[in-house]
Amino acid sequence: MHIVIPHIYKNYITYSLREVIFLFGLVLAGSFFVSGKVHSQTLSSYERHYLSGKDASTAVEWDFMVDGGRRAGEWAKIPVPSNWELQGFGTYNYGHDHRNPERVLGKEKGYYRYAFDVPSAWEGFPVKLVFEGAMTDTEVKVNGKIAGEVFQGGFYRFSHEISSLLNFGQKNTLEVEVSKHSANGSVNRAEREADYWIFGGIYRPVYLEILPEIHFDRIAVNPQADGKFEAMILLNKELDGALLEVELFEIGKQKSIGSITSLTEGQEVIIDGEFFGIQSWNPESPYLYDAVFRLKSNDAIIFEKTERIGFRTVELREQDGIYVNGKRVVFKGVNRHSFHPKTGRALSDANHLEDILLMKEMNMNAVRMSHYPPDERFLDLCDSLGLFVLNEVAGWQQGYDTEIGPKVIQATVWKDANHPSVIIWDHGNEGGWDFENEKWFHVHDIQKRPVIYPWLIRNGVDTHHYFRYNAGIQRLTHGQTPFFPTEFMHGLYDGGHGAGLADYWNDFMRNPVAAGGFLWVFADEAVVRTDRNGELDADGNHAPDGILGPFKEKEGSFYTIKNIWSPIQVLPFNMNRGFDGNLSIENGYIYSSLTGCRLSWSLHAVPDFEQTLELSKGELYLPDIQPGERKRIKLPLGDAFEEADFLKVTAYDWKGNELYSWSWAVSDVEEFADRFLDSSVESMGMSEFTEDDGRLIVQTGTMVYQFDLLDGQLKSVEKNGKVFPFKNGPVPVGVDSSVEQVEWEIDEEGSIIIRSTYTSFPKTSFWKVYSDGSLYFESEGPLLNGQELDYLGLSFDLPEEKIQGVKWIGNGPYRVWRNRLKGAEFGLWEKAYNNTITGYSYDKLVYPEFKGYHANLFAVLLETEEGNIQVVSESPGTYLKLYNPENPPHATAGVIPAMPSGDITFLHQISPIGNKFAGPETMGPSGNRIRAVSHAGDHPFGIKLWFDFK
């Protein structure tokens, strides 16, 4: 039975008067504890009293002893919440240690003691002791008496009713025994024989709930996108004839939207109705409300509790997709561990917020909990900031038995089911399940969300992991079952993630049942080893899989993902001086028009390596472009466009958040080189030259060049008696090629030309020393046929110990791979030398990395001990390689890319990179070797370079 009460103005005035009377009554009534402070109020409202900190940043010290590993047998203080390994106790273990005979598997127990006050005013009221998470088996005593059965499972909320154990008006003693290794084998297999760090301790908050005699044991809500509302309320005891009221408020506002009521009958109460004029929740507009649940008898409030809710509808439509609020969803997601290097799985509000904001910065709309349910606060922030969540019951590759499984499923659903962000339940991971336990999700979840099995095609969806590009017979991109890999593009060091993502994503989107996917993984899980003087440890290659470093350092893939997943896309076009300002804009949002979004644009000139000049700028608001639509807009660039070297365009959402910034070179390379090169240098007269022992020595003014007449290489550069370390090139790389002939001549202008012919690539090249001391190099473009190549170019030596830094005009600031070109944009960039080994050199982790490929080279200034070496290109599409990135010792074959020999290389083609499990050839067209083609009469672009030694 239910009664719908529409809330009109008259009722609001009346009810506000009741509120005034009620609040006045609260001032006169009893008291309760919140965070250790006594407040004047009745016990009709839900309140918590924290015995620990509310998070890792506000931890409270308890007495502690561990019986094994470091500091065994020693009573000391420990912050709660925390993982004890990070506090200097016990034994560090990674989840694979159980199969490594050389590792000691810590099975220590931790003993906690804490004294707390219980006021006399609580006597007669139920008091619950709640643990949000402890690893792993937890026995609780209050004043020396067992509070309840041992809870088994390290990622779940559990509680004990302890009223009968308390001494009111006195000090009370809480004792907790936490066994890191569970007595239940299936718990260990599901949680601790896993591919992540396994810790011990009370790592999430501990608190008391002080409740009235009759209260809610559970509130479960099902608010639909159309305003229809259903809730199941479980009372702690049977109650007939009382009134249950649900009143809805906008957050921060006192005016009620409306209320629904129902009479209680028994212990479980179902209430339903409809709220009018609500806004639905989605990750683009995460609209939330406060639903106040009141239990009343004779107009007196017995108990009141507020739930923050969002109205949204989740449907799995077979052979179609996942629909939320009637819109088919494409997940742009990532897997996330609850982890911080300094605190393990004990996290702070700031940690949660940082992670979510970084996901949103990458234009992600979804996150998968890997491989266990998260902190309560993380889901609160997903609700309010807007992320779809796949919430997972643990089970890395083995599942819980049928004794523990139902308990932890219930714990997960009861804790997290009211979060609108949670739209799917994951029943374990990659085999970590017992199908017999699946039914318990829908026993407890009144929303009946989809239950999926990450890695399986089951229950109407296909979530297969780590498949090769274009794989699947009657499934994935070739099937009719909605698919979204819950793990793909497995990162390791600099591999995976953005590398190959464009190929996969384009392939996915060809199939209308594609529902996106979830990258592995958000951040490197490298932990601070308090037993190794603070060393960061990722357990070899098991955990350095992140898009971000352990302290959230951004790797190059961060910007590739941000580009590919930007909900506002500028469609490809050809930028040149003939550009008329027209851009095609595509709306990649699911729910939102681009009305209110804007583009800013600016035109820039680059006169030298020291500055970028802004010539003109403007912004425009985008028209009403609906999701999936494309429209043309025009930038009013004006006369400044004719003088500009590049155009930058930035897209912003309706809240002012930057979605992505693109930039395009306006000048072509030859035009830029003509202007950029210093034309004011006067002629120094005729060049002098000598031949000596197979070398041609050319002197022009202050410059002395030496060339080898056997291989045509530049062997030495000297200016004013100072020798520059640039030498021994060009050397063809990427194909077998040797010099057939070298000859030299003096042209009619007095310049000296050294010509070389090769067996393969390039067919010809030449050096030209001008009478003003300028040095020019040109090689013929590739005239190969049939060879399949990783890379192709010409290398030089510049000893690494001589380089100090680099400035360049081209795409940056991050390096690129052939299958990860997006995310690097045109401009003037600079970086000092570093030897960062991505995801490995944690003691010297500097991003962007110095070494590697850089795209679209216009000019570069190599800063050395002896002076600066300027190189200006006249060749479109030239790549620059600055040394070869060092491979980590634990690198798999997939993330050891083919690299050209030599220190500095100018290239027509660069190599791709693979992922943890496979090489780039498995990851799409841009990861394949490229087959060379040519025909007699072809005249492809060569490599043209101007050198200046300063």
XYZ file of N, CA and C in Angstrom, residues 95 125 158 242-243 309 514 541 640 659 712 735 791 831:
42
model
N 51.220 -11.102 -5.006
C 50.292 -12.225 -5.065
C 50.818 -13.460 -5.768
N 20.332 1.802 23.564
C 20.272 1.925 22.108
C 21.173 0.877 21.464
N 31.866 -5.376 7.106
C 31.158 -6.283 8.018
C 30.939 -5.557 9.334
N 3.312 1.335 11.114
C 4.050 2.595 11.124
C 4.052 3.176 9.711
N 4.424 4.434 9.592
C 4.445 5.103 8.306
C 5.888 5.259 7.838
N 21.110 9.709 -4.012
C 20.715 8.807 -5.091
C 20.732 9.536 -6.432
N 29.318 -2.793 -30.598
C 30.487 -2.465 -29.781
C 30.075 -1.582 -28.612
N 58.193 -7.267 -13.649
C 57.266 -6.737 -14.658
C 55.811 -7.043 -14.325
N 46.166 37.300 -40.015
C 47.311 36.737 -39.289
C 47.639 35.323 -39.742
N 39.052 19.557 -23.031
C 38.912 18.197 -23.528
C 40.150 17.763 -24.304
N 81.432 8.268 -47.708
C 80.686 9.514 -47.827
C 80.211 10.097 -46.514
N 67.398 -1.223 -43.598
C 67.558 -2.075 -44.768
C 69.052 -2.223 -45.015
N 61.495 0.204 -39.832
C 61.876 1.617 -39.849
C 62.813 1.827 -41.034
N 63.388 20.031 -23.781
C 63.550 19.198 -22.592
C 65.038 18.968 -22.354
